[in-house]
Backbone atoms as SQL, in Angstrom:
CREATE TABLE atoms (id INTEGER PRIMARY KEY, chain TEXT, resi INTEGER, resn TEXT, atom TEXT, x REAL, y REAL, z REAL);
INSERT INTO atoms VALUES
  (1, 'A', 1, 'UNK', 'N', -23.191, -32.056, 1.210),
  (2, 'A', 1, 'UNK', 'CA', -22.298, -32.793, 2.074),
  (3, 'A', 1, 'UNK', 'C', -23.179, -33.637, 2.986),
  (4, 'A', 2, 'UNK', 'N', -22.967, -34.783, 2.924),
  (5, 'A', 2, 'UNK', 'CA', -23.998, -35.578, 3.471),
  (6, 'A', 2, 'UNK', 'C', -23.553, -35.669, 5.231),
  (7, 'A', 3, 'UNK', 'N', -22.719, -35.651, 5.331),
  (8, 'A', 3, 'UNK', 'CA', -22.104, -35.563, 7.282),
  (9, 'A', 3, 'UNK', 'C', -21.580, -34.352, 7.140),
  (10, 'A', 4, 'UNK', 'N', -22.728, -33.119, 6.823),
  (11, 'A', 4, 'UNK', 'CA', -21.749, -31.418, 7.288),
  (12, 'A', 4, 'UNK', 'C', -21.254, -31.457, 8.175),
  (13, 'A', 5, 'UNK', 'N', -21.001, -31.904, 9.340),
  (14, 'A', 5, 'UNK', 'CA', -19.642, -31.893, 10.311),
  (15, 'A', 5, 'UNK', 'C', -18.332, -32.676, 10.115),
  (16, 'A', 6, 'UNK', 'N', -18.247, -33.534, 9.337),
  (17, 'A', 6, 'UNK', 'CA', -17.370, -34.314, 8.991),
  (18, 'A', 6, 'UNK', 'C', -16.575, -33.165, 7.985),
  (19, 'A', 7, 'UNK', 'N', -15.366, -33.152, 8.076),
  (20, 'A', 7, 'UNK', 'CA', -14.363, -32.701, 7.277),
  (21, 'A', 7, 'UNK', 'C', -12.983, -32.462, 7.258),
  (22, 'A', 8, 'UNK', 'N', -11.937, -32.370, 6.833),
  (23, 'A', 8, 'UNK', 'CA', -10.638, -32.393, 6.985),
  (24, 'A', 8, 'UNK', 'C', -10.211, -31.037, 6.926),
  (25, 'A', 9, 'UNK', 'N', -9.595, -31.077, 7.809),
  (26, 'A', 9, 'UNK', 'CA', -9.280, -29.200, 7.753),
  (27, 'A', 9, 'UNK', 'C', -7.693, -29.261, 7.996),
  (28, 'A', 10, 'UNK', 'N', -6.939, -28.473, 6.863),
  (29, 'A', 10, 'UNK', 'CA', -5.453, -28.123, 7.191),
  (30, 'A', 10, 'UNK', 'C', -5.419, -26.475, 7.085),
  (31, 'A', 11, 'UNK', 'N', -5.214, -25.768, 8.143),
  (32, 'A', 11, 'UNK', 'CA', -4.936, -24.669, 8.370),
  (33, 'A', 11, 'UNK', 'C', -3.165, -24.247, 8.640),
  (34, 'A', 12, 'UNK', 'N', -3.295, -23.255, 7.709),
  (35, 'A', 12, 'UNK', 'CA', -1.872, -22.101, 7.962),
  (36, 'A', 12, 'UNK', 'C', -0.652, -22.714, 7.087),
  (37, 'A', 13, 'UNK', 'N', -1.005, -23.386, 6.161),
  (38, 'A', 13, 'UNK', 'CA', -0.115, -24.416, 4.926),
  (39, 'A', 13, 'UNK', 'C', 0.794, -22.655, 4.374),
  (40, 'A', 14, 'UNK', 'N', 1.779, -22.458, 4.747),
  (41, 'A', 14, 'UNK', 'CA', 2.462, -21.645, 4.114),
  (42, 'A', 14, 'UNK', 'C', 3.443, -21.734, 3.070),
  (43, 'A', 15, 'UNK', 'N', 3.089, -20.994, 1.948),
  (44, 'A', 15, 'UNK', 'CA', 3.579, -21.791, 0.632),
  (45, 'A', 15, 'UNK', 'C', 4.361, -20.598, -0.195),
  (46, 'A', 16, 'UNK', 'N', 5.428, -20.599, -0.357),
  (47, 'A', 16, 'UNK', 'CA', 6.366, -19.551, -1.254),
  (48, 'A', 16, 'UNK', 'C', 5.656, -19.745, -2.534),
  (49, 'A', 17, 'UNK', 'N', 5.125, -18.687, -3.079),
  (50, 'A', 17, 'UNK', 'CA', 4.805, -18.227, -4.886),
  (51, 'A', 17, 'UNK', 'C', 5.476, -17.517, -5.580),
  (52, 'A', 18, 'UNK', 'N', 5.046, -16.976, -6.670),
  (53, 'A', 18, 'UNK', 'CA', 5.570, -16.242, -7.279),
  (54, 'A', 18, 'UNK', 'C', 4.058, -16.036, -8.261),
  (55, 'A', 19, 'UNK', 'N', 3.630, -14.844, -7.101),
  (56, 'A', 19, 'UNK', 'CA', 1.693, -14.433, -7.662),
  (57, 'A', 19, 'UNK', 'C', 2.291, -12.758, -7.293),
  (58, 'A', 20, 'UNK', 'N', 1.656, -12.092, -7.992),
  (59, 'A', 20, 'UNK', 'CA', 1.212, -10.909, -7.951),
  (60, 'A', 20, 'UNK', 'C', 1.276, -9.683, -9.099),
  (61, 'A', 21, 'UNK', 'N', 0.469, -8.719, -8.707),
  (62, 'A', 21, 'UNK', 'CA', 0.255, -7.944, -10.371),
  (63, 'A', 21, 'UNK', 'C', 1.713, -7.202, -10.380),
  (64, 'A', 22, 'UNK', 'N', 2.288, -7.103, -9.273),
  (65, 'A', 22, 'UNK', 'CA', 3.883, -6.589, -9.344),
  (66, 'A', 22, 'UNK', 'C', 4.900, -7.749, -10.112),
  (67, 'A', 23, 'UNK', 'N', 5.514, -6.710, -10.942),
  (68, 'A', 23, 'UNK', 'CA', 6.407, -8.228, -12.148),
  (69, 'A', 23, 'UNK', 'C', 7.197, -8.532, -10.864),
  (70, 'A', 24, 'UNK', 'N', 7.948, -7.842, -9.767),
  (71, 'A', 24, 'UNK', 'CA', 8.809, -8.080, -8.843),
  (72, 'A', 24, 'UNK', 'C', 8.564, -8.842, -7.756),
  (73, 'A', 25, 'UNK', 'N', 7.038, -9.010, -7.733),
  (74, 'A', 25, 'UNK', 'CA', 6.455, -9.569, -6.904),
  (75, 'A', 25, 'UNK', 'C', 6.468, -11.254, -7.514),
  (76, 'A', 26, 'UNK', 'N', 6.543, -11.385, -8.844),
  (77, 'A', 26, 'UNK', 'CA', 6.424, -12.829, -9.796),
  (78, 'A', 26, 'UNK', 'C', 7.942, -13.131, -9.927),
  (79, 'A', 27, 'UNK', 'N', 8.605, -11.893, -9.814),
  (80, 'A', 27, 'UNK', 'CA', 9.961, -12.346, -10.036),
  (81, 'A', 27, 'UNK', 'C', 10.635, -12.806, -8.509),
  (82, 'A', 28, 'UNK', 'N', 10.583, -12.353, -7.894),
  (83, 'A', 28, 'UNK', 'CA', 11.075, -12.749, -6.363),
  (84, 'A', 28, 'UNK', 'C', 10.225, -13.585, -5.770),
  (85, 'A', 29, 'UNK', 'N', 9.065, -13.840, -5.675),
  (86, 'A', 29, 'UNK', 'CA', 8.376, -14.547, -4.916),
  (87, 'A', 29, 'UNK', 'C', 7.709, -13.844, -3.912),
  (88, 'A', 30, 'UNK', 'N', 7.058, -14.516, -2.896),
  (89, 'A', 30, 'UNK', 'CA', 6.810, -14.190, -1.332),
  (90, 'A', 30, 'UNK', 'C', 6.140, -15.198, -0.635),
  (91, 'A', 31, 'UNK', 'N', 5.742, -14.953, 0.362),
  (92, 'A', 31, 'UNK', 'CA', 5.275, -16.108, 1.441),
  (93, 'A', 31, 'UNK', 'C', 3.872, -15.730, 1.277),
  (94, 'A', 32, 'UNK', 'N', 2.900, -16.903, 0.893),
  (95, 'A', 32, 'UNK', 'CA', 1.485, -16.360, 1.317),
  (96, 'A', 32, 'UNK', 'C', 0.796, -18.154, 2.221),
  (97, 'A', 33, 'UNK', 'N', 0.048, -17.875, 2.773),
  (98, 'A', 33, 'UNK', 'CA', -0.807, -18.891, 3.803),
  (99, 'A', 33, 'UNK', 'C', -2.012, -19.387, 3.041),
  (100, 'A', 34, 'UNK', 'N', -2.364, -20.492, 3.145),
  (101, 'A', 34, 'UNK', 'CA', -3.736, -20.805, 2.751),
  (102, 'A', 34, 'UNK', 'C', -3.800, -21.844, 4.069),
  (103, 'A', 35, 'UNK', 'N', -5.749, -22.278, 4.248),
  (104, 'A', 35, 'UNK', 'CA', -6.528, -22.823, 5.032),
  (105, 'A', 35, 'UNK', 'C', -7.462, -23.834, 4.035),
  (106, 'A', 36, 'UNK', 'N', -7.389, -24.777, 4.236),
  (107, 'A', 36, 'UNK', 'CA', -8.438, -25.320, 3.724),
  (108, 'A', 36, 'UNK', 'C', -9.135, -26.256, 3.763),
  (109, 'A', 37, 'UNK', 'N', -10.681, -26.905, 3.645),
  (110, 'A', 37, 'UNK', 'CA', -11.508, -28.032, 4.310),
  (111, 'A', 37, 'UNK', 'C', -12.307, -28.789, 3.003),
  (112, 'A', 38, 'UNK', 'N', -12.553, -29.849, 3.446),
  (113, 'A', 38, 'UNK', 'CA', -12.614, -30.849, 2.727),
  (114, 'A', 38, 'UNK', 'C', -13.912, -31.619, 3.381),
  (115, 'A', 39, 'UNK', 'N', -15.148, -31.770, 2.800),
  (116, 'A', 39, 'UNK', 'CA', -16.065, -31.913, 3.376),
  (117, 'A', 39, 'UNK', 'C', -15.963, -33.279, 3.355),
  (118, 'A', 40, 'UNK', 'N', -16.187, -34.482, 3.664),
  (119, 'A', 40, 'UNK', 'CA', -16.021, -36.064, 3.754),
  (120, 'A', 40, 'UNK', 'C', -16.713, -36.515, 4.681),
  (121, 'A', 41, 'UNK', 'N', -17.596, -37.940, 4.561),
  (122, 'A', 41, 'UNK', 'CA', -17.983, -38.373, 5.508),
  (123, 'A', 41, 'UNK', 'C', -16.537, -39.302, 5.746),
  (124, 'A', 42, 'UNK', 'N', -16.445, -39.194, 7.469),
  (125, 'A', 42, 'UNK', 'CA', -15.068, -39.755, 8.027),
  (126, 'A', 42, 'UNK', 'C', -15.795, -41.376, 8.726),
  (127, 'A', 43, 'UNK', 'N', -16.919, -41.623, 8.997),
  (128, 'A', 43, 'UNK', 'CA', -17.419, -42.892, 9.232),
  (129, 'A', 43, 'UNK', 'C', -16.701, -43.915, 8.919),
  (130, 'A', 44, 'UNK', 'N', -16.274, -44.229, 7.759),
  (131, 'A', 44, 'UNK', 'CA', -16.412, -46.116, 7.639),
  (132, 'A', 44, 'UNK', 'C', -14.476, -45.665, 8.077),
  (133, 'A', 45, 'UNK', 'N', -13.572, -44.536, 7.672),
  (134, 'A', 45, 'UNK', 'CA', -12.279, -44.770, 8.345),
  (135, 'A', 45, 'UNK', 'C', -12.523, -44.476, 9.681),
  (136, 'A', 46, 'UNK', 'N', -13.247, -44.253, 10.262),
  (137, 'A', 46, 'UNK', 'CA', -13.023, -44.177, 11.910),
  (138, 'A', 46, 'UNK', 'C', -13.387, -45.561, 12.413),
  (139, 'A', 47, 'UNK', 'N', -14.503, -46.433, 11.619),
  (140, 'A', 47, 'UNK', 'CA', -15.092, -47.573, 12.253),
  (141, 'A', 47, 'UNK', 'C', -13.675, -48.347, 11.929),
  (142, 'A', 48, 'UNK', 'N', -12.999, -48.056, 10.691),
  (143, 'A', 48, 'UNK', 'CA', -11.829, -49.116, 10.801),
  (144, 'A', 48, 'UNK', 'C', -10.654, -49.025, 10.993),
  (145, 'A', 49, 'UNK', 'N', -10.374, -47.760, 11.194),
  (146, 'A', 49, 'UNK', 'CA', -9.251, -47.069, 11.409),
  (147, 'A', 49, 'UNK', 'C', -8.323, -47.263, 10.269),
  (148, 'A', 50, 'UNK', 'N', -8.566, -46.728, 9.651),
  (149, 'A', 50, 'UNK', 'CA', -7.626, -46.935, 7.714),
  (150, 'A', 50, 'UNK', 'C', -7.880, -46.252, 7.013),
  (151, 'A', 51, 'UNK', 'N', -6.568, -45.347, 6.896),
  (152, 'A', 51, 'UNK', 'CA', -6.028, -44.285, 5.680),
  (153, 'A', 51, 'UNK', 'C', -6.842, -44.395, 4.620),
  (154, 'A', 52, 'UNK', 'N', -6.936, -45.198, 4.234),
  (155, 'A', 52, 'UNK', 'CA', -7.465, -45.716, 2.671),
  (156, 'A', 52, 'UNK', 'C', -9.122, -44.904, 2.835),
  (157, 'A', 53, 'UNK', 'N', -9.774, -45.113, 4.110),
  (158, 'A', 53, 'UNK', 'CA', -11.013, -44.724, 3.829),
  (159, 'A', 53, 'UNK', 'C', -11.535, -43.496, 4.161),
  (160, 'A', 54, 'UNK', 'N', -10.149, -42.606, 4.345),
  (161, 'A', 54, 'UNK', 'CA', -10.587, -41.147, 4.228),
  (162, 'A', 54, 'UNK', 'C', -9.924, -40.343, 3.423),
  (163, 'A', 55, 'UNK', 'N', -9.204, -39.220, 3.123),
  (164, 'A', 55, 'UNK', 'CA', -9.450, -37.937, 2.567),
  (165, 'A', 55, 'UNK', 'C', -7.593, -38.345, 3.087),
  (166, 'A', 56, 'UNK', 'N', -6.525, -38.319, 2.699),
  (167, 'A', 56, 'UNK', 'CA', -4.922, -38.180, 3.160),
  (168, 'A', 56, 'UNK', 'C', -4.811, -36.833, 2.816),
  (169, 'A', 57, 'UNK', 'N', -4.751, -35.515, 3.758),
  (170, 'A', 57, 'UNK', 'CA', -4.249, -34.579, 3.483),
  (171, 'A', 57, 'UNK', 'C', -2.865, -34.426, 2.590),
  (172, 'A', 58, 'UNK', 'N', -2.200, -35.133, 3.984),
  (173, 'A', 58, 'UNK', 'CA', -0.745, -35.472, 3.221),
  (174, 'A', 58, 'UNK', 'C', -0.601, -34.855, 1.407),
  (175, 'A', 59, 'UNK', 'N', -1.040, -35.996, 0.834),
  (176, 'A', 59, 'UNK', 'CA', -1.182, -35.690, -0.572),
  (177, 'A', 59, 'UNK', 'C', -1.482, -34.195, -1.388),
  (178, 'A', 60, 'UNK', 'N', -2.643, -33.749, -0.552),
  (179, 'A', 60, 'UNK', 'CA', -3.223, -32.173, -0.436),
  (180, 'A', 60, 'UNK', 'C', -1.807, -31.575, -0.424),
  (181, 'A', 61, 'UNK', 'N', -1.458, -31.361, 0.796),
  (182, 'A', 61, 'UNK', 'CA', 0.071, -30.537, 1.316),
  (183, 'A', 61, 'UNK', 'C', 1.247, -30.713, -0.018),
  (184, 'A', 62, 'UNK', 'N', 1.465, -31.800, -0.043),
  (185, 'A', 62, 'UNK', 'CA', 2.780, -32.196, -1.091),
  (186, 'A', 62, 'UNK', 'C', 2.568, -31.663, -2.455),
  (187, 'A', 63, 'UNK', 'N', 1.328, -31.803, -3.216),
  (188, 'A', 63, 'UNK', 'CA', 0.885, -31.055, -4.533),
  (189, 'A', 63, 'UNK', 'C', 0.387, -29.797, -4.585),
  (190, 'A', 64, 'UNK', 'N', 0.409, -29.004, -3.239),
  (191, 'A', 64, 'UNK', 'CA', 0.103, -27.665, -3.029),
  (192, 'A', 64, 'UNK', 'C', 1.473, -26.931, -2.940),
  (193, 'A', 65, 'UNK', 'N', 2.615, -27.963, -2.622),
  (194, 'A', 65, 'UNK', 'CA', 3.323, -26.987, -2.444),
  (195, 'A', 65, 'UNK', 'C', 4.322, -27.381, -3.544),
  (196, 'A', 66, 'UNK', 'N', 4.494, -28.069, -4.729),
  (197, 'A', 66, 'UNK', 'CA', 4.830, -28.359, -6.254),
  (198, 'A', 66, 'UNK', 'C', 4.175, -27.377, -6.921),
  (199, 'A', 67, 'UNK', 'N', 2.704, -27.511, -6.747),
  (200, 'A', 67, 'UNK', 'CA', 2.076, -26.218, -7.351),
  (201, 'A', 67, 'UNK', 'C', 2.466, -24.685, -7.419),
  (202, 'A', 68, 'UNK', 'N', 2.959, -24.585, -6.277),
  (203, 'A', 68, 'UNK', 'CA', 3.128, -23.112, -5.621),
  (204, 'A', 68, 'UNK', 'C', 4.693, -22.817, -5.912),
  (205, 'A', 69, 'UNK', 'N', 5.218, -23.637, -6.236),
  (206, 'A', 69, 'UNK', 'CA', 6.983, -23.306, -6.655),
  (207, 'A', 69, 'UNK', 'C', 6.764, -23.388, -8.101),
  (208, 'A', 70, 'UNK', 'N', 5.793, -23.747, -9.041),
  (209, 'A', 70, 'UNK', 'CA', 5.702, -23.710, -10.151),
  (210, 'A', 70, 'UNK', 'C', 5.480, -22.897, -10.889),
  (211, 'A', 71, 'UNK', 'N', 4.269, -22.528, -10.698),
  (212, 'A', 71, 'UNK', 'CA', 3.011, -21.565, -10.642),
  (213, 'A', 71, 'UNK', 'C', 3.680, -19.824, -10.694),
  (214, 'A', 72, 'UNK', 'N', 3.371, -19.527, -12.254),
  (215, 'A', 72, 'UNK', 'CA', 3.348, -18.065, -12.140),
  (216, 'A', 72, 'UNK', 'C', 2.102, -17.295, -12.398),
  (217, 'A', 73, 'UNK', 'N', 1.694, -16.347, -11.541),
  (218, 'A', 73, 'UNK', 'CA', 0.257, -15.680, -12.053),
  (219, 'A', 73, 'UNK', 'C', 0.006, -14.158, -11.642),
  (220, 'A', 74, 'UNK', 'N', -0.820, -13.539, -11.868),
  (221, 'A', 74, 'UNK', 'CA', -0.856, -12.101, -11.566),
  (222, 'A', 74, 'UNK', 'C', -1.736, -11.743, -10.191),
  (223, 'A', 75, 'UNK', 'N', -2.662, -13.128, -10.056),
  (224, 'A', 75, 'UNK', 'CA', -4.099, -12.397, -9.190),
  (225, 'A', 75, 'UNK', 'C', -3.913, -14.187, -8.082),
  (226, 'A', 76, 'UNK', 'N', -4.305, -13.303, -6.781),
  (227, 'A', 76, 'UNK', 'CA', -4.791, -14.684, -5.950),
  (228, 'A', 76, 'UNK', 'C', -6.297, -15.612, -5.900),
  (229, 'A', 77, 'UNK', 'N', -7.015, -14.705, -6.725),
  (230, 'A', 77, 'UNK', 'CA', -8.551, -15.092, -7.563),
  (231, 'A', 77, 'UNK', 'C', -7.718, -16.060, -8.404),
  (232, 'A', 78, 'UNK', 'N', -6.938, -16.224, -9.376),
  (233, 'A', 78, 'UNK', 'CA', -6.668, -16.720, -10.281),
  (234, 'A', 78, 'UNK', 'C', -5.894, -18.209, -9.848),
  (235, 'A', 79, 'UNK', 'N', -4.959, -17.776, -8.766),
  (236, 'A', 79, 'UNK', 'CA', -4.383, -18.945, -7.691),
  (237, 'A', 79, 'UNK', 'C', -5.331, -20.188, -6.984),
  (238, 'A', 80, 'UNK', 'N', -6.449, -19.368, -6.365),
  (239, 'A', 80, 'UNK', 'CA', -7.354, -20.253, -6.026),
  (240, 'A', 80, 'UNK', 'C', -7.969, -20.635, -6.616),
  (241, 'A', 81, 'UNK', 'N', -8.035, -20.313, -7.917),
  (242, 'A', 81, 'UNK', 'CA', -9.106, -21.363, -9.039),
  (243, 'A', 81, 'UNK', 'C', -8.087, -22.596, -9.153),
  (244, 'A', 82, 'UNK', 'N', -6.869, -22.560, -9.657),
  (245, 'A', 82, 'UNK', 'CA', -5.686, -23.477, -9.727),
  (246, 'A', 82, 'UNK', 'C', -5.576, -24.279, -8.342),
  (247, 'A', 83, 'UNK', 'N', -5.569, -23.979, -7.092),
  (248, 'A', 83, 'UNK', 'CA', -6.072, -24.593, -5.921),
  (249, 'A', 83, 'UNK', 'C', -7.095, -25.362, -6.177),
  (250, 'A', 84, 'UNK', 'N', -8.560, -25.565, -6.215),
  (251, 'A', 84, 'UNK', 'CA', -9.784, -25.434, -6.275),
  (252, 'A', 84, 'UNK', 'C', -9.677, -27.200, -6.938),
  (253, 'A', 85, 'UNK', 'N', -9.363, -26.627, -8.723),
  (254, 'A', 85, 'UNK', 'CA', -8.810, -27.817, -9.012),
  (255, 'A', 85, 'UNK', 'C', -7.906, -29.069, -8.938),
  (256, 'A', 86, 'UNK', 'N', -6.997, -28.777, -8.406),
  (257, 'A', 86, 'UNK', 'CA', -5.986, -29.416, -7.581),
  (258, 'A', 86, 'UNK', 'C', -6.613, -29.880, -6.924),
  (259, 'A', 87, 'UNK', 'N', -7.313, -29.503, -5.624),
  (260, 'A', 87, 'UNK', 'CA', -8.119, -30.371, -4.897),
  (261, 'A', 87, 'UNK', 'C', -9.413, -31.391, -5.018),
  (262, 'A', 88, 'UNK', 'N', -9.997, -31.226, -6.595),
  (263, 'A', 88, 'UNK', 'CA', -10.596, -31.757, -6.829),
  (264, 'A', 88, 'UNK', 'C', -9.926, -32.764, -8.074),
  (265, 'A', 89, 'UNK', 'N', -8.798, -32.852, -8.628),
  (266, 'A', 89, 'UNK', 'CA', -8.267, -33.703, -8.810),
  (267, 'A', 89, 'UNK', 'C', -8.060, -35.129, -8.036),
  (268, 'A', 90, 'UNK', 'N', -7.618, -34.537, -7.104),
  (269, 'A', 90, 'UNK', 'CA', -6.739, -35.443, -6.013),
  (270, 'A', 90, 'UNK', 'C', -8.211, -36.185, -4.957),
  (271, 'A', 91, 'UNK', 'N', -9.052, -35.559, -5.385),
  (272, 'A', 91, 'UNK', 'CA', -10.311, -36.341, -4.035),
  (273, 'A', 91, 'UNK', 'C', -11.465, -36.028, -4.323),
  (274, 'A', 92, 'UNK', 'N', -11.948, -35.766, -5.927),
  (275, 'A', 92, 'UNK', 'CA', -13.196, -35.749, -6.873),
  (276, 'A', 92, 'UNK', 'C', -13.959, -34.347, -5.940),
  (277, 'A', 93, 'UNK', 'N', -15.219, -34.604, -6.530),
  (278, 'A', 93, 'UNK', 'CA', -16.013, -33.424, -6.313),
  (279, 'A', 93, 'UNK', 'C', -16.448, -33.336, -4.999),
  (280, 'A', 94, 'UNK', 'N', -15.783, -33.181, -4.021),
  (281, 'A', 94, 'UNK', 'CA', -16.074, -33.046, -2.820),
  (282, 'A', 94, 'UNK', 'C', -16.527, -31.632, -2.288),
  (283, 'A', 95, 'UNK', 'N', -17.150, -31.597, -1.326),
  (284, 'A', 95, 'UNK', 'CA', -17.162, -29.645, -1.109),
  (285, 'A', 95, 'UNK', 'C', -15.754, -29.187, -0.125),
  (286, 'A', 96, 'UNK', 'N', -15.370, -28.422, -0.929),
  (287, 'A', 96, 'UNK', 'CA', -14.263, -27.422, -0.400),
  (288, 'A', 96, 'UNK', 'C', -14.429, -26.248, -0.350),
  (289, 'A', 97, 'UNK', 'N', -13.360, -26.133, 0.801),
  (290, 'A', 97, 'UNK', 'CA', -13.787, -24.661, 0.929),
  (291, 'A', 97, 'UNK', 'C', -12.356, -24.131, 1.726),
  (292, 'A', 98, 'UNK', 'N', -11.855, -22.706, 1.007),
  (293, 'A', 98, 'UNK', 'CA', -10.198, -22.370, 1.040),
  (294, 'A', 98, 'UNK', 'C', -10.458, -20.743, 1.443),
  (295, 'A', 99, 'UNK', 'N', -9.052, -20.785, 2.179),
  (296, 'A', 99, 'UNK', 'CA', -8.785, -19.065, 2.125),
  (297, 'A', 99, 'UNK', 'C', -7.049, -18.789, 1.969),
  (298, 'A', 100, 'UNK', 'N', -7.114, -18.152, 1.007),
  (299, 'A', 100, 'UNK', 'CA', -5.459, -17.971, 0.492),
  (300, 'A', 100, 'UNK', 'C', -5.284, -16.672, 1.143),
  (301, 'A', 101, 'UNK', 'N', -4.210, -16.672, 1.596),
  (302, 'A', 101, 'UNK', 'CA', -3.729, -15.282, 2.418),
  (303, 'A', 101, 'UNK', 'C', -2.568, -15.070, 1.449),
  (304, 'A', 102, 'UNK', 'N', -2.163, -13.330, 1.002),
  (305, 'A', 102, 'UNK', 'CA', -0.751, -13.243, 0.767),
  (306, 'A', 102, 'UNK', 'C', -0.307, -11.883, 1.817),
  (307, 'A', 103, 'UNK', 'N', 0.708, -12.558, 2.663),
  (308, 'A', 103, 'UNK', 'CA', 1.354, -12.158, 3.808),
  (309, 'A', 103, 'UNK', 'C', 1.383, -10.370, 4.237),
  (310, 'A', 104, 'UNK', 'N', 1.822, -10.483, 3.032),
  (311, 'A', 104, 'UNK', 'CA', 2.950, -9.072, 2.914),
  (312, 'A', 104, 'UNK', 'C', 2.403, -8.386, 1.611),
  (313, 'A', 105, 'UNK', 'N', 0.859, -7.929, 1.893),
  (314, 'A', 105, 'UNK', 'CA', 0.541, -6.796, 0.117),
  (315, 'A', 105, 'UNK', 'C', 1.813, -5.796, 0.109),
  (316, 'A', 106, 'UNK', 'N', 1.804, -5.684, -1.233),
  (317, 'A', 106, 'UNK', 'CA', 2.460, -4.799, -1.422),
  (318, 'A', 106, 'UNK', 'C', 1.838, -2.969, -1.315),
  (319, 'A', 107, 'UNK', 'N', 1.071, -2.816, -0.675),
  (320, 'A', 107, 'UNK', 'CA', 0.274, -1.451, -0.861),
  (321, 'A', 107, 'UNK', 'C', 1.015, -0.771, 0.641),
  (322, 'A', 108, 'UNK', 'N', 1.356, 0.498, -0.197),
  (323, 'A', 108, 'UNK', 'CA', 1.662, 1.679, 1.005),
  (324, 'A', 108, 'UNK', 'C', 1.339, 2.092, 2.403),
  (325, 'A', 109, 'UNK', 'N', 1.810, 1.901, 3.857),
  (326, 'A', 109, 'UNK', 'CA', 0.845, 2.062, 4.939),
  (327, 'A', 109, 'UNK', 'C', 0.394, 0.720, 5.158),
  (328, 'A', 110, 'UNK', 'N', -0.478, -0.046, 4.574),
  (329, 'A', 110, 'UNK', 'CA', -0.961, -1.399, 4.900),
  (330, 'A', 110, 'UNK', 'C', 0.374, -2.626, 5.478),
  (331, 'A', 111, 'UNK', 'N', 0.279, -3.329, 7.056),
  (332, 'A', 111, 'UNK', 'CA', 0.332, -3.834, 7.436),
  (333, 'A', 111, 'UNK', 'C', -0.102, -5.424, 7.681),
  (334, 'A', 112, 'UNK', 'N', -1.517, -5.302, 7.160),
  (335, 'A', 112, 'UNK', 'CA', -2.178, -6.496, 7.633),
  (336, 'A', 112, 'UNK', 'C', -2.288, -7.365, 6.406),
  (337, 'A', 113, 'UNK', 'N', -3.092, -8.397, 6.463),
  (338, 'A', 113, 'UNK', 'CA', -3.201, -9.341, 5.462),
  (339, 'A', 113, 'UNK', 'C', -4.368, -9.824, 3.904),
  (340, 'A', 114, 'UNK', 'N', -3.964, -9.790, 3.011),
  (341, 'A', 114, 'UNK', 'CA', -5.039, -9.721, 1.946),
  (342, 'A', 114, 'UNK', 'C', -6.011, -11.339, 2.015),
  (343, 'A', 115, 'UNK', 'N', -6.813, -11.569, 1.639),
  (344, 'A', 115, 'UNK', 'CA', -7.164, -12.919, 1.329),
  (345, 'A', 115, 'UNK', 'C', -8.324, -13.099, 0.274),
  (346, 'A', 116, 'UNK', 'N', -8.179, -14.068, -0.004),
  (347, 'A', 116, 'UNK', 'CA', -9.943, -14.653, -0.821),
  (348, 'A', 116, 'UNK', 'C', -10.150, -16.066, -0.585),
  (349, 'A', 117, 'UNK', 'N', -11.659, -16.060, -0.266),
  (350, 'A', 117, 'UNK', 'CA', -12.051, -16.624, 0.704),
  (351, 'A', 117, 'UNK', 'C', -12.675, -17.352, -0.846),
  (352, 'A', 118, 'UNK', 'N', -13.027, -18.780, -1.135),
  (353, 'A', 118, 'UNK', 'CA', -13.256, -19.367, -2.489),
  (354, 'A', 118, 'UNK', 'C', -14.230, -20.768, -1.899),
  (355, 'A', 119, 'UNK', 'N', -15.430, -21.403, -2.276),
  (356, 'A', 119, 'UNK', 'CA', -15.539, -22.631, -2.213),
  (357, 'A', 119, 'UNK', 'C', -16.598, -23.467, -3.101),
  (358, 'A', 120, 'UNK', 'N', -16.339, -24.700, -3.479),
  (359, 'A', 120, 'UNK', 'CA', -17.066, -25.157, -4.410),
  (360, 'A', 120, 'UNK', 'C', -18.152, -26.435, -3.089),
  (361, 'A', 121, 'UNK', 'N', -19.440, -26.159, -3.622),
  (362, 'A', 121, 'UNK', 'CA', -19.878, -27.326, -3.262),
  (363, 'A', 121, 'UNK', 'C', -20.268, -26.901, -1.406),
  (364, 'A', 122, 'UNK', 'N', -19.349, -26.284, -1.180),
  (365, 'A', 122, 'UNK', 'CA', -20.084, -25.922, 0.596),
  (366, 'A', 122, 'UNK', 'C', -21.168, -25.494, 0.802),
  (367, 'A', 123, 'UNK', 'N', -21.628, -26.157, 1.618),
  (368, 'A', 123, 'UNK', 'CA', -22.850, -25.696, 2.690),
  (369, 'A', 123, 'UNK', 'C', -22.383, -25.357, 3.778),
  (370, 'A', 124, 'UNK', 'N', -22.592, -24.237, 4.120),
  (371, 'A', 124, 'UNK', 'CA', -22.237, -22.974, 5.199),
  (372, 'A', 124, 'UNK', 'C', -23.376, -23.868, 6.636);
């Protein structure tokens, strides 16, 4: 990433699926969260102030969440590879870097939240 501080970040994109190794969990759906950044130098759109010369999340958001009403799968490893690409469709080989949350595991006692943390191309 040639400007490691430069990047687009949309956090807490909450997206209804239909992911998990429970068939009931693929059959009903649920709510899970993703975060995710987009490494870009933002220079020449800040010097001119124009859409065109950066990164439109927008686009990100709208095909993440087509994806996610579509999309049937067993594993959130498997989700974020399908993420991963998606985002590198839409804005080439850029470094990204994602964390998919699903809300509500289904495991006994557990309260809190699952995630996988995924990125291509980042420098930490």
């Amino acid at each position: 990433m040639s400007e490691a501080a430069d990047r687009v970040v949309v956090r807490g994109l909450r997206l209804w699926a239909h992911v998990g190794v429970l068939e009931h969990e693929r059959r009903t759906g649920q709510w899970f969260e993703l975060d995710f950044s987009l490494g870009f130098s933002m220079a020449a759109a800040a010097a001119a102030d124009d859409l065109s010369q950066t990164l439109d999340y927008s686009r990100a958001i709208q095909a993440l969440q087509l994806q996610a009403r579509t999309l049937r799968c067993l594993t959130l490893e498997h989700w974020s590879d399908r993420i991963l690409e998606l985002l590198e469709e839409l804005y080439g080989l850029v470094p990204i870097w994602l964390e998919l949350r699903k809300c509500q595991a289904p495991v006994p006692g557990f309260s809190g939240i699952v995630a996988v943390q995924r990125s291509r191309r980042w420098l930490p």
